[in-house]
Amino acid sequence: KNEVEQSPQNLTAQEGEFITINCSYSVGISALHWLQQHPGGGIVSLFMLSSGKKKHGRLIATINIQEKHSSLHITASHPRDSAVYICAAHTGANSKLTFGKGITLSVRP
Amino acid sequence: NAGVTQTPKFRVLKTGQSMTLLCAQDMNHEYMYWYRQDPGMGLRLIHYSVGEGTTAKGEVPDGYNVSRLKKQNFLLGLESAAPSQTSVYFCASSSAYEQYFGPGTRLTVT
């Protein structure tokens, strides 16, 4: 079983919809990252959080340490949000990350 | 600042050939990492470094070697490439928690 699990694996939405992507982890963490990767593109860090909630534009990330669960919400989704969203957990020393497999989001116009 | 850069962006190798991938960062980060990304597998750590002159094995180190002779550079070597090493390789650097990724190198081994 992977230490970091993401669901659903693939997600399709209509433009304007509210989208939620989930991440659960089975180990103790010091911080959790949400990353974005556009097709054929590089990897960009969206959020790093260790508690509570963070917001940036239309994106909101939350984490529940007790339940070992994090969510990434996208409000008023747009086709340019189509990308792979990766959850990654800081699980130990040396700033190493453990990655989920990523979720492919497609937002249709 | 250029951030994290990788050279080359694309490469095709024949089985048995060798090559070196270069990662450079200008943020004075102590930690550097090499990952590979394969369909359905997610990112997997190959090797990492916690400072100049240090290297350590990650999750999938076999068939790869690394060196960190200068703080800003982290080299990934393939001594005898195999088709199983066809992948996209990402380098990243970090000062503590946040990791900054390079643009990736797409390697095909035929």
mmCIF file with all atom_site columns, N, CA, C and O in Angstrom, chain A residues 35-59:
data_model
loop_
_atom_site.group_PDB
_atom_site.id
_atom_site.type_symbol
_atom_site.label_atom_id
_atom_site.label_alt_id
_atom_site.label_comp_id
_atom_site.label_asym_id
_atom_site.label_entity_id
_atom_site.label_seq_id
_atom_site.pdbx_PDB_ins_code
_atom_site.Cartn_x
_atom_site.Cartn_y
_atom_site.Cartn_z
_atom_site.occupancy
_atom_site.B_iso_or_equiv
_atom_site.pdbx_formal_charge
_atom_site.auth_seq_id
_atom_site.auth_comp_id
_atom_site.auth_asym_id
_atom_site.auth_atom_id
_atom_site.pdbx_PDB_model_num
ATOM 1   N N  . LEU A 1 35 ? 1.270  19.867 -5.666  1.00 0.00 ? 35 LEU A N  1
ATOM 2   C CA . LEU A 1 35 ? 2.041  20.244 -6.842  1.00 0.00 ? 35 LEU A CA 1
ATOM 3   C C  . LEU A 1 35 ? 1.152  20.161 -8.072  1.00 0.00 ? 35 LEU A C  1
ATOM 4   O O  . LEU A 1 35 ? 0.206  19.372 -8.104  1.00 0.00 ? 35 LEU A O  1
ATOM 5   N N  . GLN A 1 36 ? 1.492  20.965 -9.089  1.00 0.00 ? 36 GLN A N  1
ATOM 6   C CA . GLN A 1 36 ? 0.746  20.971 -10.340 1.00 0.00 ? 36 GLN A CA 1
ATOM 7   C C  . GLN A 1 36 ? 1.694  20.717 -11.493 1.00 0.00 ? 36 GLN A C  1
ATOM 8   O O  . GLN A 1 36 ? 2.792  21.285 -11.538 1.00 0.00 ? 36 GLN A O  1
ATOM 9   N N  . GLN A 1 37 ? 1.264  19.863 -12.416 1.00 0.00 ? 37 GLN A N  1
ATOM 10  C CA . GLN A 1 37 ? 2.070  19.579 -13.598 1.00 0.00 ? 37 GLN A CA 1
ATOM 11  C C  . GLN A 1 37 ? 1.179  19.615 -14.826 1.00 0.00 ? 37 GLN A C  1
ATOM 12  O O  . GLN A 1 37 ? 0.296  18.787 -14.978 1.00 0.00 ? 37 GLN A O  1
ATOM 13  N N  . HIS A 1 38 ? 1.435  20.594 -15.720 1.00 0.00 ? 38 HIS A N  1
ATOM 14  C CA . HIS A 1 38 ? 0.695  20.658 -16.968 1.00 0.00 ? 38 HIS A CA 1
ATOM 15  C C  . HIS A 1 38 ? 1.268  19.663 -17.959 1.00 0.00 ? 38 HIS A C  1
ATOM 16  O O  . HIS A 1 38 ? 2.448  19.291 -17.849 1.00 0.00 ? 38 HIS A O  1
ATOM 17  N N  . PRO A 1 39 ? 0.465  19.211 -18.940 1.00 0.00 ? 39 PRO A N  1
ATOM 18  C CA . PRO A 1 39 ? 0.940  18.209 -19.905 1.00 0.00 ? 39 PRO A CA 1
ATOM 19  C C  . PRO A 1 39 ? 2.261  18.612 -20.532 1.00 0.00 ? 39 PRO A C  1
ATOM 20  O O  . PRO A 1 39 ? 2.403  19.720 -21.062 1.00 0.00 ? 39 PRO A O  1
ATOM 21  N N  . GLY A 1 40 ? 3.229  17.727 -20.456 1.00 0.00 ? 40 GLY A N  1
ATOM 22  C CA . GLY A 1 40 ? 4.538  18.001 -21.034 1.00 0.00 ? 40 GLY A CA 1
ATOM 23  C C  . GLY A 1 40 ? 5.326  19.063 -20.305 1.00 0.00 ? 40 GLY A C  1
ATOM 24  O O  . GLY A 1 40 ? 6.380  19.496 -20.791 1.00 0.00 ? 40 GLY A O  1
ATOM 25  N N  . GLY A 1 41 ? 4.832  19.480 -19.156 1.00 0.00 ? 41 GLY A N  1
ATOM 26  C CA . GLY A 1 41 ? 5.448  20.609 -18.477 1.00 0.00 ? 41 GLY A CA 1
ATOM 27  C C  . GLY A 1 41 ? 6.173  20.237 -17.203 1.00 0.00 ? 41 GLY A C  1
ATOM 28  O O  . GLY A 1 41 ? 6.201  19.070 -16.799 1.00 0.00 ? 41 GLY A O  1
ATOM 29  N N  . GLY A 1 42 ? 6.708  21.256 -16.593 1.00 0.00 ? 42 GLY A N  1
ATOM 30  C CA . GLY A 1 42 ? 7.411  21.065 -15.338 1.00 0.00 ? 42 GLY A CA 1
ATOM 31  C C  . GLY A 1 42 ? 6.463  20.991 -14.161 1.00 0.00 ? 42 GLY A C  1
ATOM 32  O O  . GLY A 1 42 ? 5.240  21.024 -14.306 1.00 0.00 ? 42 GLY A O  1
ATOM 33  N N  . ILE A 1 43 ? 7.045  20.885 -12.996 1.00 0.00 ? 43 ILE A N  1
ATOM 34  C CA . ILE A 1 43 ? 6.278  20.704 -11.759 1.00 0.00 ? 43 ILE A CA 1
ATOM 35  C C  . ILE A 1 43 ? 6.375  21.984 -10.938 1.00 0.00 ? 43 ILE A C  1
ATOM 36  O O  . ILE A 1 43 ? 7.470  22.479 -10.678 1.00 0.00 ? 43 ILE A O  1
ATOM 37  N N  . VAL A 1 44 ? 5.221  22.473 -10.534 1.00 0.00 ? 44 VAL A N  1
ATOM 38  C CA . VAL A 1 44 ? 5.158  23.720 -9.785  1.00 0.00 ? 44 VAL A CA 1
ATOM 39  C C  . VAL A 1 44 ? 4.520  23.461 -8.428  1.00 0.00 ? 44 VAL A C  1
ATOM 40  O O  . VAL A 1 44 ? 3.518  22.746 -8.341  1.00 0.00 ? 44 VAL A O  1
ATOM 41  N N  . SER A 1 45 ? 5.091  24.017 -7.392  1.00 0.00 ? 45 SER A N  1
ATOM 42  C CA . SER A 1 45 ? 4.527  23.878 -6.062  1.00 0.00 ? 45 SER A CA 1
ATOM 43  C C  . SER A 1 45 ? 3.373  24.866 -5.893  1.00 0.00 ? 45 SER A C  1
ATOM 44  O O  . SER A 1 45 ? 3.525  26.065 -6.135  1.00 0.00 ? 45 SER A O  1
ATOM 45  N N  . LEU A 1 46 ? 2.199  24.346 -5.508  1.00 0.00 ? 46 LEU A N  1
ATOM 46  C CA . LEU A 1 46 ? 1.042  25.197 -5.269  1.00 0.00 ? 46 LEU A CA 1
ATOM 47  C C  . LEU A 1 46 ? 0.943  25.600 -3.793  1.00 0.00 ? 46 LEU A C  1
ATOM 48  O O  . LEU A 1 46 ? 0.734  26.763 -3.473  1.00 0.00 ? 46 LEU A O  1
ATOM 49  N N  . PHE A 1 47 ? 1.049  24.617 -2.940  1.00 0.00 ? 47 PHE A N  1
ATOM 50  C CA . PHE A 1 47 ? 0.910  24.850 -1.502  1.00 0.00 ? 47 PHE A CA 1
ATOM 51  C C  . PHE A 1 47 ? 1.842  23.927 -0.721  1.00 0.00 ? 47 PHE A C  1
ATOM 52  O O  . PHE A 1 47 ? 2.124  22.833 -1.154  1.00 0.00 ? 47 PHE A O  1
ATOM 53  N N  . MET A 1 48 ? 2.256  24.428 0.421   1.00 0.00 ? 48 MET A N  1
ATOM 54  C CA . MET A 1 48 ? 2.883  23.586 1.426   1.00 0.00 ? 48 MET A CA 1
ATOM 55  C C  . MET A 1 48 ? 2.174  23.913 2.733   1.00 0.00 ? 48 MET A C  1
ATOM 56  O O  . MET A 1 48 ? 2.077  25.092 3.101   1.00 0.00 ? 48 MET A O  1
ATOM 57  N N  . LEU A 1 49 ? 1.626  22.893 3.393   1.00 0.00 ? 49 LEU A N  1
ATOM 58  C CA . LEU A 1 49 ? 0.909  23.182 4.622   1.00 0.00 ? 49 LEU A CA 1
ATOM 59  C C  . LEU A 1 49 ? 1.108  22.083 5.649   1.00 0.00 ? 49 LEU A C  1
ATOM 60  O O  . LEU A 1 49 ? 1.318  20.927 5.304   1.00 0.00 ? 49 LEU A O  1
ATOM 61  N N  . SER A 1 50 ? 1.090  22.480 6.884   1.00 0.00 ? 50 SER A N  1
ATOM 62  C CA . SER A 1 50 ? 1.244  21.529 7.985   1.00 0.00 ? 50 SER A CA 1
ATOM 63  C C  . SER A 1 50 ? 0.020  21.531 8.894   1.00 0.00 ? 50 SER A C  1
ATOM 64  O O  . SER A 1 50 ? -0.117 20.647 9.743   1.00 0.00 ? 50 SER A O  1
ATOM 65  N N  . SER A 1 51 ? -0.857 22.498 8.714   1.00 0.00 ? 51 SER A N  1
ATOM 66  C CA . SER A 1 51 ? -2.095 22.528 9.490   1.00 0.00 ? 51 SER A CA 1
ATOM 67  C C  . SER A 1 51 ? -3.064 23.481 8.831   1.00 0.00 ? 51 SER A C  1
ATOM 68  O O  . SER A 1 51 ? -2.665 24.379 8.068   1.00 0.00 ? 51 SER A O  1
ATOM 69  N N  . GLY A 1 52 ? -4.361 23.281 9.115   1.00 0.00 ? 52 GLY A N  1
ATOM 70  C CA . GLY A 1 52 ? -5.373 24.250 8.712   1.00 0.00 ? 52 GLY A CA 1
ATOM 71  C C  . GLY A 1 52 ? -5.616 24.341 7.226   1.00 0.00 ? 52 GLY A C  1
ATOM 72  O O  . GLY A 1 52 ? -5.851 23.357 6.541   1.00 0.00 ? 52 GLY A O  1
ATOM 73  N N  . LYS A 1 53 ? -5.562 25.564 6.741   1.00 0.00 ? 53 LYS A N  1
ATOM 74  C CA . LYS A 1 53 ? -6.054 25.861 5.402   1.00 0.00 ? 53 LYS A CA 1
ATOM 75  C C  . LYS A 1 53 ? -5.216 26.974 4.795   1.00 0.00 ? 53 LYS A C  1
ATOM 76  O O  . LYS A 1 53 ? -4.770 27.884 5.501   1.00 0.00 ? 53 LYS A O  1
ATOM 77  N N  . LYS A 1 54 ? -5.000 26.895 3.470   1.00 0.00 ? 54 LYS A N  1
ATOM 78  C CA . LYS A 1 54 ? -4.344 27.977 2.744   1.00 0.00 ? 54 LYS A CA 1
ATOM 79  C C  . LYS A 1 54 ? -5.133 28.261 1.477   1.00 0.00 ? 54 LYS A C  1
ATOM 80  O O  . LYS A 1 54 ? -5.701 27.352 0.882   1.00 0.00 ? 54 LYS A O  1
ATOM 81  N N  . LYS A 1 55 ? -5.116 29.532 1.062   1.00 0.00 ? 55 LYS A N  1
ATOM 82  C CA . LYS A 1 55 ? -5.861 29.935 -0.133  1.00 0.00 ? 55 LYS A CA 1
ATOM 83  C C  . LYS A 1 55 ? -4.964 30.771 -1.035  1.00 0.00 ? 55 LYS A C  1
ATOM 84  O O  . LYS A 1 55 ? -4.210 31.624 -0.568  1.00 0.00 ? 55 LYS A O  1
ATOM 85  N N  . HIS A 1 56 ? -5.064 30.489 -2.324  1.00 0.00 ? 56 HIS A N  1
ATOM 86  C CA . HIS A 1 56 ? -4.331 31.295 -3.306  1.00 0.00 ? 56 HIS A CA 1
ATOM 87  C C  . HIS A 1 56 ? -5.197 31.405 -4.545  1.00 0.00 ? 56 HIS A C  1
ATOM 88  O O  . HIS A 1 56 ? -5.345 30.443 -5.294  1.00 0.00 ? 56 HIS A O  1
ATOM 89  N N  . GLY A 1 57 ? -5.787 32.587 -4.717  1.00 0.00 ? 57 GLY A N  1
ATOM 90  C CA . GLY A 1 57 ? -6.669 32.759 -5.870  1.00 0.00 ? 57 GLY A CA 1
ATOM 91  C C  . GLY A 1 57 ? -7.873 31.842 -5.769  1.00 0.00 ? 57 GLY A C  1
ATOM 92  O O  . GLY A 1 57 ? -8.595 31.853 -4.771  1.00 0.00 ? 57 GLY A O  1
ATOM 93  N N  . ARG A 1 58 ? -8.081 31.028 -6.802  1.00 0.00 ? 58 ARG A N  1
ATOM 94  C CA . ARG A 1 58 ? -9.207 30.091 -6.807  1.00 0.00 ? 58 ARG A CA 1
ATOM 95  C C  . ARG A 1 58 ? -8.894 28.752 -6.159  1.00 0.00 ? 58 ARG A C  1
ATOM 96  O O  . ARG A 1 58 ? -9.705 27.837 -6.163  1.00 0.00 ? 58 ARG A O  1
ATOM 97  N N  . LEU A 1 59 ? -7.701 28.607 -5.654  1.00 0.00 ? 59 LEU A N  1
ATOM 98  C CA . LEU A 1 59 ? -7.275 27.338 -5.071  1.00 0.00 ? 59 LEU A CA 1
ATOM 99  C C  . LEU A 1 59 ? -7.278 27.427 -3.554  1.00 0.00 ? 59 LEU A C  1
ATOM 100 O O  . LEU A 1 59 ? -6.844 28.429 -2.977  1.00 0.00 ? 59 LEU A O  1
#
